[in-house]
């Protein structure tokens, strides 16, 4: 039985995609809030999704926030035609009310589909010795309100160091914007210089033609 709408969506998407990817095998997805990183039962594999995007809602003060740093831990096992995936979505603390109350994230179905694609890629590689393909990096559809605060992240507190792609992209975007803005004054100054050069060139050319015309007029013989 599903304990939440997000859990139901995870299982629905996982079973549908596994039915297409490995129709001859039977797989189950188990939500395990006590799953620990790198503490594996013999024979099991581990996959960590470090780039998930989710929305959190504080059950105490009703504060909501978006995060691009949601970490999901998977433990994988396959024996013959059966396989199991144990899954834990790490929570975050609300930084508004300051209470030690961990809150779960909710995710859109399209985000879950991409994350399940990554999970199946890992399953192919680790449980079937296949080339799973390329992993997708998930960045939040809108930027965070600030930098990732590790003291409020359950995954960080348990020692999972995860790369933060949205911050990296924002840094690259800021660098490109700074370079673009810095180049604008030089371009404007260059265009002004070219315009002035053209105007002065036309002025001096006209002046030279006038001098030549006057000299020719004064030297022309007069006929009576």
Short mmCIF file of N, CA and C in Angstrom, two decimals, residues 16-127:
data_model
loop_
_atom_site.label_atom_id
_atom_site.label_comp_id
_atom_site.label_asym_id
_atom_site.label_seq_id
_atom_site.Cartn_x
_atom_site.Cartn_y
_atom_site.Cartn_z
N UNK A 16 5.83 0.42 -14.56
CA UNK A 16 5.53 0.58 -15.99
C UNK A 16 6.81 0.54 -16.83
N UNK A 17 7.84 1.23 -16.39
CA UNK A 17 9.07 1.28 -17.17
C UNK A 17 9.84 -0.04 -17.11
N UNK A 18 9.82 -0.73 -15.98
CA UNK A 18 10.50 -2.02 -15.88
C UNK A 18 9.79 -3.09 -16.71
N UNK A 19 8.49 -2.95 -16.87
CA UNK A 19 7.74 -3.89 -17.72
C UNK A 19 8.20 -3.77 -19.17
N UNK A 20 8.61 -2.57 -19.57
CA UNK A 20 9.13 -2.37 -20.92
C UNK A 20 10.60 -2.76 -21.01
N UNK A 21 11.39 -2.36 -19.99
CA UNK A 21 12.83 -2.60 -20.03
C UNK A 21 13.18 -4.06 -19.85
N UNK A 22 12.53 -4.74 -18.88
CA UNK A 22 12.82 -6.15 -18.58
C UNK A 22 11.52 -6.91 -18.37
N UNK A 23 10.78 -7.18 -19.44
CA UNK A 23 9.46 -7.81 -19.29
C UNK A 23 9.53 -9.24 -18.75
N UNK A 24 10.66 -9.92 -18.90
CA UNK A 24 10.76 -11.31 -18.44
C UNK A 24 11.08 -11.42 -16.96
N UNK A 25 11.45 -10.30 -16.32
CA UNK A 25 11.84 -10.31 -14.91
C UNK A 25 10.78 -9.63 -14.05
N UNK A 26 10.77 -9.99 -12.78
CA UNK A 26 9.84 -9.40 -11.82
C UNK A 26 10.62 -8.56 -10.82
N UNK A 27 10.29 -7.26 -10.75
CA UNK A 27 10.99 -6.34 -9.86
C UNK A 27 10.00 -5.71 -8.89
N UNK A 28 10.49 -5.44 -7.67
CA UNK A 28 9.69 -4.75 -6.68
C UNK A 28 10.44 -3.52 -6.17
N UNK A 29 9.69 -2.48 -5.84
CA UNK A 29 10.25 -1.24 -5.29
C UNK A 29 9.75 -1.07 -3.86
N UNK A 30 10.70 -0.97 -2.92
CA UNK A 30 10.36 -0.88 -1.51
C UNK A 30 10.90 0.45 -0.95
N UNK A 31 10.05 1.21 -0.32
CA UNK A 31 10.47 2.44 0.34
C UNK A 31 11.00 2.08 1.73
N UNK A 32 12.26 2.42 1.97
CA UNK A 32 12.91 2.07 3.23
C UNK A 32 13.55 3.33 3.84
N UNK A 33 12.89 3.97 4.81
CA UNK A 33 13.43 5.20 5.40
C UNK A 33 14.67 4.97 6.25
N UNK A 34 14.99 3.71 6.55
CA UNK A 34 16.16 3.40 7.38
C UNK A 34 17.38 2.98 6.56
N UNK A 35 17.30 3.11 5.24
CA UNK A 35 18.41 2.72 4.37
C UNK A 35 19.63 3.60 4.64
N UNK A 36 20.80 2.99 4.72
CA UNK A 36 22.03 3.71 5.02
C UNK A 36 22.99 3.66 3.83
N UNK A 37 23.66 4.78 3.54
CA UNK A 37 24.63 4.77 2.43
C UNK A 37 25.81 3.87 2.74
N UNK A 38 26.18 3.07 1.75
CA UNK A 38 27.36 2.19 1.81
C UNK A 38 27.23 1.06 2.83
N UNK A 39 26.06 0.87 3.44
CA UNK A 39 25.82 -0.26 4.32
C UNK A 39 24.97 -1.27 3.55
N UNK A 40 25.66 -2.14 2.80
CA UNK A 40 24.99 -3.02 1.85
C UNK A 40 24.95 -4.46 2.35
N UNK A 41 23.82 -5.12 2.12
CA UNK A 41 23.74 -6.56 2.31
C UNK A 41 24.62 -7.22 1.25
N UNK A 42 25.34 -8.28 1.60
CA UNK A 42 26.21 -8.93 0.60
C UNK A 42 25.48 -9.25 -0.70
N UNK A 43 26.10 -8.85 -1.80
CA UNK A 43 25.52 -9.08 -3.12
C UNK A 43 24.70 -7.91 -3.65
N UNK A 44 24.38 -6.97 -2.79
CA UNK A 44 23.58 -5.83 -3.22
C UNK A 44 24.47 -4.73 -3.79
N UNK A 45 23.89 -3.90 -4.66
CA UNK A 45 24.59 -2.76 -5.27
C UNK A 45 23.95 -1.46 -4.78
N UNK A 46 24.67 -0.38 -5.00
CA UNK A 46 24.17 0.92 -4.56
C UNK A 46 24.17 1.92 -5.70
N UNK A 47 23.14 2.73 -5.74
CA UNK A 47 23.08 3.86 -6.69
C UNK A 47 22.53 5.06 -5.93
N UNK A 48 23.17 6.21 -6.10
CA UNK A 48 22.75 7.44 -5.43
C UNK A 48 22.37 8.48 -6.49
N UNK A 49 21.14 8.92 -6.47
CA UNK A 49 20.69 10.02 -7.33
C UNK A 49 20.96 11.33 -6.59
N UNK A 50 21.83 12.15 -7.16
CA UNK A 50 22.29 13.35 -6.46
C UNK A 50 21.68 14.65 -6.99
N UNK A 51 20.86 14.57 -8.02
CA UNK A 51 20.45 15.79 -8.70
C UNK A 51 18.93 15.94 -8.79
N UNK A 52 18.18 15.36 -7.85
CA UNK A 52 16.73 15.42 -7.93
C UNK A 52 16.20 16.79 -7.53
N UNK A 53 15.07 17.14 -8.10
CA UNK A 53 14.41 18.41 -7.79
C UNK A 53 13.09 18.11 -7.10
N UNK A 54 12.84 18.75 -5.98
CA UNK A 54 11.60 18.50 -5.24
C UNK A 54 11.13 19.73 -4.48
N UNK A 55 9.89 19.67 -4.04
CA UNK A 55 9.30 20.75 -3.25
C UNK A 55 8.99 20.22 -1.85
N UNK A 56 9.36 21.00 -0.85
CA UNK A 56 9.15 20.61 0.54
C UNK A 56 8.06 21.49 1.17
N UNK A 57 7.35 20.87 2.09
CA UNK A 57 6.27 21.58 2.79
C UNK A 57 6.40 21.27 4.28
N UNK A 58 6.64 22.28 5.09
CA UNK A 58 6.80 22.09 6.53
C UNK A 58 5.44 21.79 7.15
N UNK A 59 5.38 20.69 7.88
CA UNK A 59 4.13 20.28 8.50
C UNK A 59 3.82 21.07 9.78
N UNK A 60 4.75 21.93 10.18
CA UNK A 60 4.55 22.70 11.41
C UNK A 60 4.16 24.16 11.13
N UNK A 61 4.99 24.85 10.33
CA UNK A 61 4.72 26.28 10.08
C UNK A 61 4.18 26.53 8.67
N UNK A 62 4.00 25.49 7.87
CA UNK A 62 3.42 25.56 6.53
C UNK A 62 4.32 26.27 5.52
N UNK A 63 5.57 26.46 5.87
CA UNK A 63 6.51 27.05 4.92
C UNK A 63 6.83 26.05 3.82
N UNK A 64 6.92 26.52 2.58
CA UNK A 64 7.27 25.66 1.44
C UNK A 64 8.54 26.18 0.78
N UNK A 65 9.30 25.28 0.23
CA UNK A 65 10.51 25.69 -0.47
C UNK A 65 10.87 24.67 -1.54
N UNK A 66 11.54 25.16 -2.57
CA UNK A 66 12.00 24.35 -3.69
C UNK A 66 13.47 24.03 -3.50
N UNK A 67 13.87 22.80 -3.83
CA UNK A 67 15.27 22.41 -3.70
C UNK A 67 15.70 21.60 -4.92
N UNK A 68 16.88 21.92 -5.40
CA UNK A 68 17.48 21.14 -6.49
C UNK A 68 18.53 20.17 -5.95
N UNK A 69 18.53 19.96 -4.64
CA UNK A 69 19.57 19.16 -4.00
C UNK A 69 18.98 17.97 -3.23
N UNK A 70 17.89 17.42 -3.74
CA UNK A 70 17.28 16.26 -3.10
C UNK A 70 18.10 15.02 -3.47
N UNK A 71 18.47 14.25 -2.46
CA UNK A 71 19.29 13.05 -2.66
C UNK A 71 18.42 11.81 -2.45
N UNK A 72 18.55 10.84 -3.35
CA UNK A 72 17.79 9.59 -3.26
C UNK A 72 18.78 8.43 -3.28
N UNK A 73 18.65 7.54 -2.31
CA UNK A 73 19.55 6.38 -2.18
C UNK A 73 18.81 5.13 -2.60
N UNK A 74 19.46 4.32 -3.44
CA UNK A 74 18.89 3.05 -3.89
C UNK A 74 19.85 1.91 -3.57
N UNK A 75 19.31 0.79 -3.09
CA UNK A 75 20.05 -0.46 -2.99
C UNK A 75 19.39 -1.47 -3.92
N UNK A 76 20.21 -2.13 -4.73
CA UNK A 76 19.70 -2.97 -5.82
C UNK A 76 20.15 -4.41 -5.64
N UNK A 77 19.25 -5.34 -5.96
CA UNK A 77 19.60 -6.76 -5.91
C UNK A 77 18.80 -7.51 -6.96
N UNK A 78 19.46 -8.48 -7.60
CA UNK A 78 18.79 -9.32 -8.59
C UNK A 78 19.29 -10.75 -8.45
N UNK A 79 18.34 -11.67 -8.38
CA UNK A 79 18.66 -13.09 -8.32
C UNK A 79 17.77 -13.81 -9.33
N UNK A 80 18.41 -14.35 -10.36
CA UNK A 80 17.68 -15.02 -11.45
C UNK A 80 16.70 -14.05 -12.09
N UNK A 81 15.39 -14.33 -11.99
CA UNK A 81 14.39 -13.52 -12.67
C UNK A 81 13.66 -12.57 -11.73
N UNK A 82 14.20 -12.41 -10.54
CA UNK A 82 13.56 -11.51 -9.58
C UNK A 82 14.55 -10.45 -9.11
N UNK A 83 14.05 -9.26 -8.86
CA UNK A 83 14.91 -8.18 -8.40
C UNK A 83 14.19 -7.30 -7.40
N UNK A 84 14.98 -6.64 -6.56
CA UNK A 84 14.43 -5.74 -5.55
C UNK A 84 15.20 -4.42 -5.56
N UNK A 85 14.47 -3.35 -5.37
CA UNK A 85 15.06 -2.02 -5.21
C UNK A 85 14.54 -1.44 -3.90
N UNK A 86 15.47 -1.11 -3.02
CA UNK A 86 15.12 -0.40 -1.79
C UNK A 86 15.50 1.07 -1.98
N UNK A 87 14.62 1.93 -1.56
CA UNK A 87 14.76 3.34 -1.90
C UNK A 87 14.52 4.22 -0.68
N UNK A 88 15.33 5.26 -0.56
CA UNK A 88 15.15 6.25 0.50
C UNK A 88 15.34 7.64 -0.07
N UNK A 89 14.34 8.50 0.08
CA UNK A 89 14.45 9.90 -0.30
C UNK A 89 14.81 10.69 0.96
N UNK A 90 15.97 11.34 0.94
CA UNK A 90 16.42 12.07 2.11
C UNK A 90 15.61 13.35 2.29
N UNK A 91 15.38 13.69 3.54
CA UNK A 91 14.53 14.82 3.88
C UNK A 91 15.36 16.08 4.14
N UNK A 92 14.65 17.16 4.38
CA UNK A 92 15.30 18.43 4.74
C UNK A 92 14.56 19.07 5.91
N UNK A 93 15.29 19.82 6.70
CA UNK A 93 14.71 20.57 7.81
C UNK A 93 14.21 21.93 7.34
N UNK A 94 13.13 22.39 7.93
CA UNK A 94 12.61 23.73 7.65
C UNK A 94 13.49 24.75 8.35
N UNK A 95 14.02 25.71 7.59
CA UNK A 95 14.90 26.72 8.16
C UNK A 95 14.14 27.97 8.61
N UNK A 96 12.80 27.95 8.45
CA UNK A 96 12.00 29.09 8.90
C UNK A 96 11.61 28.95 10.37
N UNK A 97 11.06 27.79 10.74
CA UNK A 97 10.61 27.63 12.12
C UNK A 97 11.72 27.11 13.03
N UNK A 98 12.77 26.51 12.46
CA UNK A 98 13.93 26.08 13.23
C UNK A 98 13.71 24.83 14.06
N UNK A 99 12.61 24.12 13.83
CA UNK A 99 12.35 22.91 14.60
C UNK A 99 13.04 21.71 13.95
N UNK A 100 13.44 20.77 14.78
CA UNK A 100 14.12 19.57 14.28
C UNK A 100 13.08 18.59 13.74
N UNK A 101 12.37 19.03 12.72
CA UNK A 101 11.31 18.22 12.13
C UNK A 101 11.65 18.01 10.65
N UNK A 102 12.00 16.80 10.28
CA UNK A 102 12.37 16.50 8.90
C UNK A 102 11.12 16.35 8.05
N UNK A 103 11.13 17.00 6.90
CA UNK A 103 9.96 16.95 6.02
C UNK A 103 10.31 16.27 4.71
N UNK A 104 9.33 15.56 4.16
CA UNK A 104 9.50 14.85 2.91
C UNK A 104 9.26 15.79 1.74
N UNK A 105 9.82 15.42 0.58
CA UNK A 105 9.64 16.22 -0.62
C UNK A 105 8.56 15.61 -1.49
N UNK A 106 7.92 16.46 -2.27
CA UNK A 106 6.99 16.01 -3.31
C UNK A 106 7.60 16.34 -4.66
N UNK A 107 7.31 15.49 -5.65
CA UNK A 107 7.91 15.66 -6.96
C UNK A 107 6.86 15.53 -8.05
N UNK A 108 7.08 16.26 -9.13
CA UNK A 108 6.19 16.14 -10.27
C UNK A 108 6.42 14.82 -10.98
N UNK A 109 5.37 14.32 -11.65
CA UNK A 109 5.48 13.02 -12.31
C UNK A 109 6.56 13.01 -13.39
N UNK A 110 6.70 14.14 -14.12
CA UNK A 110 7.72 14.17 -15.17
C UNK A 110 9.13 14.10 -14.58
N UNK A 111 9.31 14.67 -13.36
CA UNK A 111 10.61 14.54 -12.70
C UNK A 111 10.86 13.11 -12.26
N UNK A 112 9.83 12.46 -11.74
CA UNK A 112 9.96 11.07 -11.30
C UNK A 112 10.31 10.17 -12.48
N UNK A 113 9.71 10.41 -13.63
CA UNK A 113 9.99 9.59 -14.81
C UNK A 113 11.47 9.68 -15.20
N UNK A 114 12.03 10.87 -15.17
CA UNK A 114 13.45 11.01 -15.48
C UNK A 114 14.34 10.34 -14.46
N UNK A 115 13.97 10.42 -13.19
CA UNK A 115 14.75 9.77 -12.14
C UNK A 115 14.67 8.26 -12.24
N UNK A 116 13.52 7.74 -12.60
CA UNK A 116 13.38 6.29 -12.80
C UNK A 116 14.20 5.84 -14.00
N UNK A 117 14.28 6.67 -15.03
CA UNK A 117 15.14 6.34 -16.17
C UNK A 117 16.59 6.18 -15.72
N UNK A 118 17.05 7.07 -14.85
CA UNK A 118 18.41 6.95 -14.31
C UNK A 118 18.57 5.67 -13.49
N UNK A 119 17.56 5.35 -12.69
CA UNK A 119 17.59 4.13 -11.89
C UNK A 119 17.70 2.90 -12.78
N UNK A 120 16.92 2.86 -13.84
CA UNK A 120 16.96 1.71 -14.76
C UNK A 120 18.31 1.63 -15.46
N UNK A 121 18.89 2.78 -15.78
CA UNK A 121 20.24 2.79 -16.35
C UNK A 121 21.23 2.13 -15.41
N UNK A 122 21.14 2.45 -14.13
CA UNK A 122 22.02 1.83 -13.13
C UNK A 122 21.73 0.34 -12.98
N UNK A 123 20.46 -0.04 -13.03
CA UNK A 123 20.10 -1.46 -12.95
C UNK A 123 20.71 -2.25 -14.10
N UNK A 124 20.64 -1.70 -15.29
CA UNK A 124 21.22 -2.38 -16.46
C UNK A 124 22.72 -2.58 -16.28
N UNK A 125 23.39 -1.57 -15.78
CA UNK A 125 24.84 -1.64 -15.63
C UNK A 125 25.26 -2.58 -14.51
N UNK A 126 24.62 -2.47 -13.36
CA UNK A 126 25.09 -3.19 -12.18
C UNK A 126 24.47 -4.58 -12.00
N UNK A 127 23.25 -4.78 -12.51
CA UNK A 127 22.57 -6.06 -12.31
C UNK A 127 22.51 -6.92 -13.57
#
